[in-house]
């Protein structure tokens, strides 16, 4: 039987969690080696043992028992359980009206015990418990497989976890042995298919997971696939076991009942995004671990401080929200005060925005020390957001309470003016936690003094490095591109400038201006009109070539505020005036006209940032000097044009504006006009040497190109790439005829395409243009037709590649794939005589197909016709295209017969009879194109269907349109007989 999705991955999950080995037990519920990995044990129950109908989401018998067990009022009158279940059913049904996230939020309120019912004396409202959070052994934990659920259609998720009869986790297992099938295919099935087809199942969902036995990823409902995350087992981060045992350790950790209930109660945020849509956020591993370490340390009460270094872009704002919420809920802390201190105003709007969007209760913002002092003196018990430099004026002993917890964002800044000591003096018994996105140098004694606890190894209580975040795909890699080297500032001048500037970006806009005036010579050089003109012209070329085609945007960082204006005027010569905006602050000393024209206040800035983040807006560039270099979150920003002297913390923070995840974005790019990276080691001087690897030079990628190209072409060593048209493509496809060969080619091509997209339009690519275009066309032609296979390997081609394919360059005389002509002459040459020795084998294959159906005449005659068709093909009496038509016809009738015989077709992956039949007829010589036509037609069936489409004009039109499109690819759209047969087949099948 070998290794399959079922016996290797799905059964492994069950064994890992319950100790039941389904491979060894025939009756599927015998326990082979129960293991006590933790006190709370999942119990395996087969679908039959659950005793639920296919339309029921909840296992109501288990839920009723739990309601009686956990609620004294219901125990006294068990009929009351029905009233609760009635309310829960109403939420399940409401999902079609209110949407999945809102229904999930409402169901969570019930699951976390926030809802009451009039079950007390004299109809007094009392809280209803569905789950016991105080004594977790009071709950039933059941895991099952092949959970059949019907809504518009029937779906069968692989693994479902239930607490007290409520399904809280859905898991999908994929085959462990095919390289192109990954966790992403399972995640796609959960996110794009199950969540839409059977949304009720996800109304109580805590999280979903997917694995193919190599990696495990998880995500919340409606979470786009690019934001699904891996779960890491603490301390095993660097030495993660490979394959199943690694996945097993992560699974048992993530899905332990304690962990799931903690995530449900303390780490599930319902928040509103910029488009005013409700979304659900659950933590990534590092946020969960960091927040829990803070809470644990406060509850233990021994060590009063801690430093958390999580790399830029890995979600520190949310970590603070999670920690603050859990601290406020912790009963043993007796209603603590949590103070979140941020640095500068732009960070404040980001943090308070995060708290407000997530509807966190009892949050107050204050930007005056007086108000903060009053709050602390009045003993306010809330979450207070304030700014760190307000502590400059703080009195000693403002509040001596112990249950005050201070979370300081961008803690490396506290070194300024000894703020750490002042904070400690003002709140002598409080807990102080520092969070930083850049590592802290030991020389920054104040930061370590204020936050680093001696008990913590290396001074950090939790660390999540640049390498961790790239590995987990929490952030993107960064590349810098030195351009126009002749405008770079020379080294000696640079060193002097660094001394003058020191940490210039930590200054306000006005202070930066003042510094620039001090080094007048430098300023004159930087802002000389011909230099700025040259740079802006280069920005325009770079942006139009490399940034705009992908739908990304850019930031320009200039030496000072006047330079911002200068750049803007120059940029207006190349782009519409609306394409760029200057974001600077103005001061009382500025002249009136300058203030009027260029000043941006807080609300205008928020609007500008929203407009910049909107992919449809005209705004393409934001021009800044000090504003928005920290705490500014714009995932659409892919490139930063840097023409300013900054280094260390500020540089790391600034360049990380471009490392956020965004669809189709593979890296962040820094174009360096100043020469900051002429000595990258000097620009990023940290004790943590790994930080110097944060950014790599694009020219390193150039060096990798020749080998990547050679590796990819090696798959076609014997193929003559000068042959044009159909024969050329067929030869290429035959060179990679098996799944293994296709996947190996896809892996190499994916790497090559990534390099190509990063470098394009570099002249180094010119010599490879023809080969690359040829490879891209072959890649497109063998890509799985349906969208749900091999999502990681068979990616959508990037903008540069697509453009290249569609350029009218005739590469090696192979026409664009869309242009293949399939006329009678071409087709005659395609179908080679099959090997007659395989006839006997074929009879056996066909017999297998109809064996289940006994001697029913209809299947018998189909079997005979198939035989006859095969015979004709062997004798060369039938052209390929008629072969496809006849196949469609037989497939249609087979489906019709099977439909009449049993209504229950395989719902899970309706492997269309058409493809099945084709695979049985196929032999080594069968040309690839016939298979692709079949596969394409088949894919349509899966993608376009919806219940009852045959009865609607719109539905029929959609399906017909898609079918024509599939046939157009092979220039068969004019063949009416083929079209009618295929359409009849589709209509029949669904």
XYZ file of N, CA, C and O in Angstrom, residues 245-334:
360
model
N 8.315 13.452 13.018
C 8.486 13.644 14.456
C 8.515 15.137 14.810
O 8.044 15.538 15.876
N 9.045 15.971 13.899
C 9.011 17.420 14.141
C 7.580 17.923 14.145
O 7.151 18.667 15.032
N 6.821 17.493 13.139
C 5.409 17.900 13.056
C 4.654 17.384 14.280
O 3.818 18.077 14.856
N 4.983 16.149 14.705
C 4.300 15.561 15.855
C 4.485 16.383 17.111
O 3.537 16.640 17.865
N 5.728 16.822 17.338
C 5.998 17.623 18.542
C 5.232 18.939 18.485
O 4.657 19.394 19.479
N 5.205 19.555 17.292
C 4.499 20.843 17.159
C 2.998 20.655 17.345
O 2.331 21.483 17.980
N 2.474 19.562 16.758
C 1.033 19.287 16.863
C 0.593 19.089 18.301
O -0.383 19.696 18.751
N 1.333 18.221 19.020
C 0.909 17.934 20.387
C 1.000 19.184 21.242
O 0.223 19.380 22.161
N 1.959 20.065 20.915
C 2.091 21.300 21.682
C 0.948 22.279 21.352
O 0.273 22.792 22.231
N 0.754 22.511 20.062
C -0.273 23.485 19.637
C -1.682 23.010 20.016
O -2.528 23.806 20.411
N -1.937 21.707 19.875
C -3.303 21.212 20.052
C -3.542 20.622 21.436
O -4.537 19.935 21.648
N -2.633 20.889 22.391
C -2.942 20.414 23.737
C -4.147 21.228 24.219
O -4.272 22.417 23.906
N -5.064 20.601 24.976
C -6.263 21.331 25.401
C -5.953 22.647 26.115
O -6.602 23.664 25.865
N -4.889 22.642 26.975
C -4.568 23.887 27.684
C -4.247 25.004 26.699
O -4.697 26.138 26.847
N -3.436 24.644 25.693
C -2.999 25.654 24.720
C -4.202 26.193 23.938
O -4.372 27.394 23.763
N -5.033 25.295 23.427
C -6.186 25.727 22.613
C -7.117 26.630 23.408
O -7.595 27.645 22.909
N -7.373 26.247 24.669
C -8.312 27.046 25.468
C -7.693 28.394 25.839
O -8.384 29.398 25.940
N -6.370 28.421 26.000
C -5.690 29.692 26.266
C -5.790 30.598 25.039
O -6.076 31.795 25.137
N -5.563 29.989 23.855
C -5.671 30.795 22.617
C -7.099 31.310 22.467
O -7.334 32.465 22.111
N -8.079 30.445 22.773
C -9.469 30.876 22.614
C -9.800 32.038 23.546
O -10.390 33.027 23.155
N -9.354 31.930 24.781
C -9.810 32.892 25.786
C -8.990 34.168 25.810
O -9.516 35.258 26.009
N -7.669 34.029 25.600
C -6.796 35.200 25.797
C -6.104 35.703 24.541
O -5.507 36.761 24.542
N -6.149 34.910 23.466
C -5.356 35.292 22.298
C -6.168 35.348 21.013
O -5.618 35.247 19.937
N -7.492 35.440 21.118
C -8.299 35.556 19.890
C -8.866 36.962 19.851
O -9.665 37.331 20.709
N -8.421 37.735 18.888
C -8.874 39.128 18.797
C -9.809 39.281 17.611
O -9.512 38.810 16.515
N -10.911 39.963 17.836
C -11.788 40.313 16.713
C -11.599 41.804 16.500
O -11.829 42.603 17.391
N -11.135 42.157 15.324
C -10.751 43.551 15.110
C -11.266 44.017 13.754
O -11.718 43.206 12.942
N -11.227 45.325 13.535
C -11.754 45.864 12.293
C -10.590 46.362 11.449
O -9.753 47.106 11.945
N -10.525 45.935 10.191
C -9.396 46.383 9.363
C -9.719 47.719 8.695
O -10.792 48.282 8.888
N -8.743 48.176 7.897
C -8.906 49.498 7.273
C -10.146 49.584 6.386
O -10.714 50.631 6.182
N -10.558 48.433 5.824
C -11.722 48.462 4.936
C -13.010 48.289 5.725
O -14.058 47.968 5.153
N -12.908 48.442 7.051
C -14.083 48.328 7.936
C -14.651 46.914 7.953
O -15.807 46.709 8.253
N -13.816 45.923 7.591
C -14.295 44.538 7.668
C -13.869 43.966 9.012
O -12.793 44.289 9.525
N -14.707 43.101 9.559
C -14.374 42.434 10.809
C -13.410 41.292 10.476
O -13.686 40.504 9.566
N -12.287 41.216 11.176
C -11.377 40.095 10.944
C -11.001 39.478 12.286
O -11.156 40.105 13.337
N -10.523 38.234 12.227
C -10.121 37.554 13.456
C -8.612 37.362 13.425
O -8.058 36.992 12.397
N -7.975 37.642 14.556
C -6.525 37.507 14.624
C -6.172 36.538 15.744
O -6.668 36.686 16.870
N -5.362 35.528 15.433
C -4.816 34.682 16.493
C -3.304 34.833 16.457
O -2.749 35.293 15.468
N -2.612 34.462 17.543
C -1.190 34.823 17.616
C -0.299 33.908 16.789
O -0.602 32.739 16.582
N 0.815 34.481 16.332
C 1.897 33.645 15.847
C 2.620 33.111 17.087
O 2.478 33.665 18.183
N 3.420 32.095 16.882
C 4.100 31.444 18.003
C 4.842 32.445 18.895
O 4.737 32.418 20.110
N 5.606 33.370 18.260
C 6.458 34.237 19.083
C 5.627 35.230 19.898
O 6.014 35.646 20.980
N 4.455 35.628 19.366
C 3.590 36.548 20.125
C 2.998 35.820 21.334
O 2.911 36.363 22.435
N 2.610 34.581 21.104
C 2.015 33.780 22.177
C 3.047 33.564 23.284
O 2.792 33.778 24.464
N 4.249 33.172 22.871
C 5.283 32.876 23.852
C 5.694 34.143 24.609
O 5.799 34.142 25.835
N 5.909 35.245 23.864
C 6.348 36.493 24.502
C 5.325 37.008 25.509
O 5.659 37.363 26.647
N 4.041 37.041 25.096
C 2.996 37.559 25.990
C 2.878 36.673 27.230
O 2.760 37.158 28.359
N 2.925 35.347 27.034
C 2.797 34.452 28.191
C 3.982 34.562 29.141
O 3.837 34.421 30.347
N 5.180 34.831 28.585
C 6.344 34.987 29.472
C 6.179 36.231 30.352
O 6.568 36.231 31.517
N 5.614 37.292 29.756
C 5.369 38.512 30.543
C 4.381 38.194 31.674
O 4.615 38.504 32.845
N 3.261 37.558 31.308
C 2.214 37.275 32.299
C 2.767 36.372 33.411
O 2.554 36.615 34.600
N 3.499 35.358 33.005
C 4.058 34.402 33.972
C 4.981 35.110 34.968
O 4.910 34.903 36.171
N 5.835 35.985 34.408
C 6.802 36.686 35.265
C 6.087 37.593 36.257
O 6.486 37.691 37.411
N 5.014 38.236 35.804
C 4.281 39.140 36.705
C 3.592 38.317 37.804
O 3.615 38.679 38.979
N 2.989 37.199 37.416
C 2.278 36.381 38.412
C 3.267 35.798 39.429
O 3.022 35.801 40.628
N 4.445 35.361 38.940
C 5.444 34.828 39.884
C 5.956 35.930 40.806
O 6.235 35.696 41.977
N 6.081 37.151 40.250
C 6.384 38.317 41.085
C 7.803 38.416 41.604
O 8.112 39.269 42.411
N 8.724 37.548 41.136
C 10.090 37.591 41.685
C 10.947 38.601 40.928
O 11.539 39.487 41.497
N 11.025 38.399 39.593
C 11.868 39.278 38.772
C 10.974 40.394 38.240
O 9.897 40.142 37.709
N 11.446 41.638 38.387
C 10.549 42.765 38.095
C 10.752 43.371 36.708
O 10.316 44.475 36.438
N 11.516 42.677 35.850
C 11.736 43.299 34.540
C 12.069 42.234 33.500
O 12.259 41.058 33.820
N 12.140 42.644 32.255
C 12.480 41.705 31.194
C 12.576 42.441 29.864
O 11.896 43.441 29.632
N 13.480 41.934 28.988
C 13.689 42.569 27.690
C 13.284 41.588 26.592
O 13.696 40.429 26.607
N 12.466 42.039 25.660
C 11.994 41.167 24.587
C 12.482 41.730 23.256
O 12.164 42.869 22.906
N 13.279 40.933 22.555
C 13.737 41.373 21.235
C 13.060 40.516 20.174
O 13.379 39.357 20.005
N 12.099 41.104 19.486
C 11.449 40.439 18.356
C 11.676 41.313 17.139
O 11.323 42.487 17.141
N 12.219 40.701 16.105
C 12.652 41.469 14.940
C 11.537 42.345 14.349
O 10.356 42.005 14.411
N 11.967 43.484 13.770
C 11.036 44.440 13.151
C 10.021 43.743 12.261
O 10.406 42.980 11.386
N 8.747 44.043 12.450
C 7.732 43.508 11.536
C 7.144 42.195 12.009
O 6.302 41.620 11.340
N 7.599 41.689 13.179
C 7.065 40.381 13.582
C 5.887 40.507 14.555
O 5.526 39.536 15.205
N 5.309 41.681 14.677
C 4.019 41.799 15.366
C 4.091 42.151 16.846
O 3.410 41.559 17.672
N 4.903 43.185 17.193
C 5.024 43.551 18.620
C 3.784 44.268 19.139
O 3.427 44.138 20.302
N 3.110 45.032 18.282
C 1.911 45.756 18.759
C 0.875 44.764 19.259
O 0.270 44.934 20.324
N 0.674 43.689 18.474
C -0.307 42.681 18.887
C 0.160 41.946 20.134
O -0.646 41.626 21.005
N 1.465 41.691 20.223
C 1.978 41.021 21.418
C 1.585 41.829 22.666
O 1.167 41.272 23.681
N 1.700 43.168 22.548
C 1.343 44.005 23.702
C -0.152 43.938 24.003
O -0.558 43.927 25.158
N -0.971 43.874 22.946
C -2.418 43.762 23.166
C -2.726 42.440 23.885
O -3.477 42.404 24.871
N -2.132 41.348 23.380
C -2.388 40.039 23.998
C -1.949 40.045 25.473
O -2.668 39.580 26.347
N -0.745 40.583 25.722
C -0.216 40.569 27.091
C -1.095 41.432 27.998
O -1.462 41.021 29.102
N -1.450 42.641 27.514
C -2.253 43.552 28.345
C -3.598 42.919 28.695
O -4.056 42.974 29.839
N -4.226 42.280 27.683
C -5.532 41.658 27.940
C -5.422 40.545 28.978
O -6.239 40.430 29.883
N -4.411 39.712 28.814
C -4.302 38.548 29.715
C -3.951 39.011 31.137
O -4.433 38.447 32.118
N -3.115 40.048 31.241
C -2.767 40.580 32.563
C -4.015 41.134 33.261
O -4.238 40.903 34.444
N -4.822 41.855 32.485
C -6.037 42.453 33.082
C -7.004 41.365 33.534
O -7.764 41.546 34.472
N -6.978 40.204 32.841
C -7.912 39.127 33.201
C -7.429 38.274 34.364
O -8.212 37.543 34.943
N -6.118 38.332 34.649
C -5.561 37.404 35.644
C -6.091 37.748 37.028
O -5.798 38.818 37.576
N -6.874 36.830 37.591
C -7.522 37.087 38.886
C -6.494 37.354 39.982
O -6.673 38.221 40.836
N -5.341 36.589 39.920
C -4.391 36.743 41.029
C -3.749 38.129 41.058
O -3.150 38.521 42.054
N -3.865 38.916 39.978
C -3.224 40.241 39.957
C -4.155 41.332 40.493
O -3.782 42.503 40.557
N -5.376 40.966 40.832
C -6.329 41.897 41.467
C -6.443 43.210 40.685
O -6.084 44.276 41.176
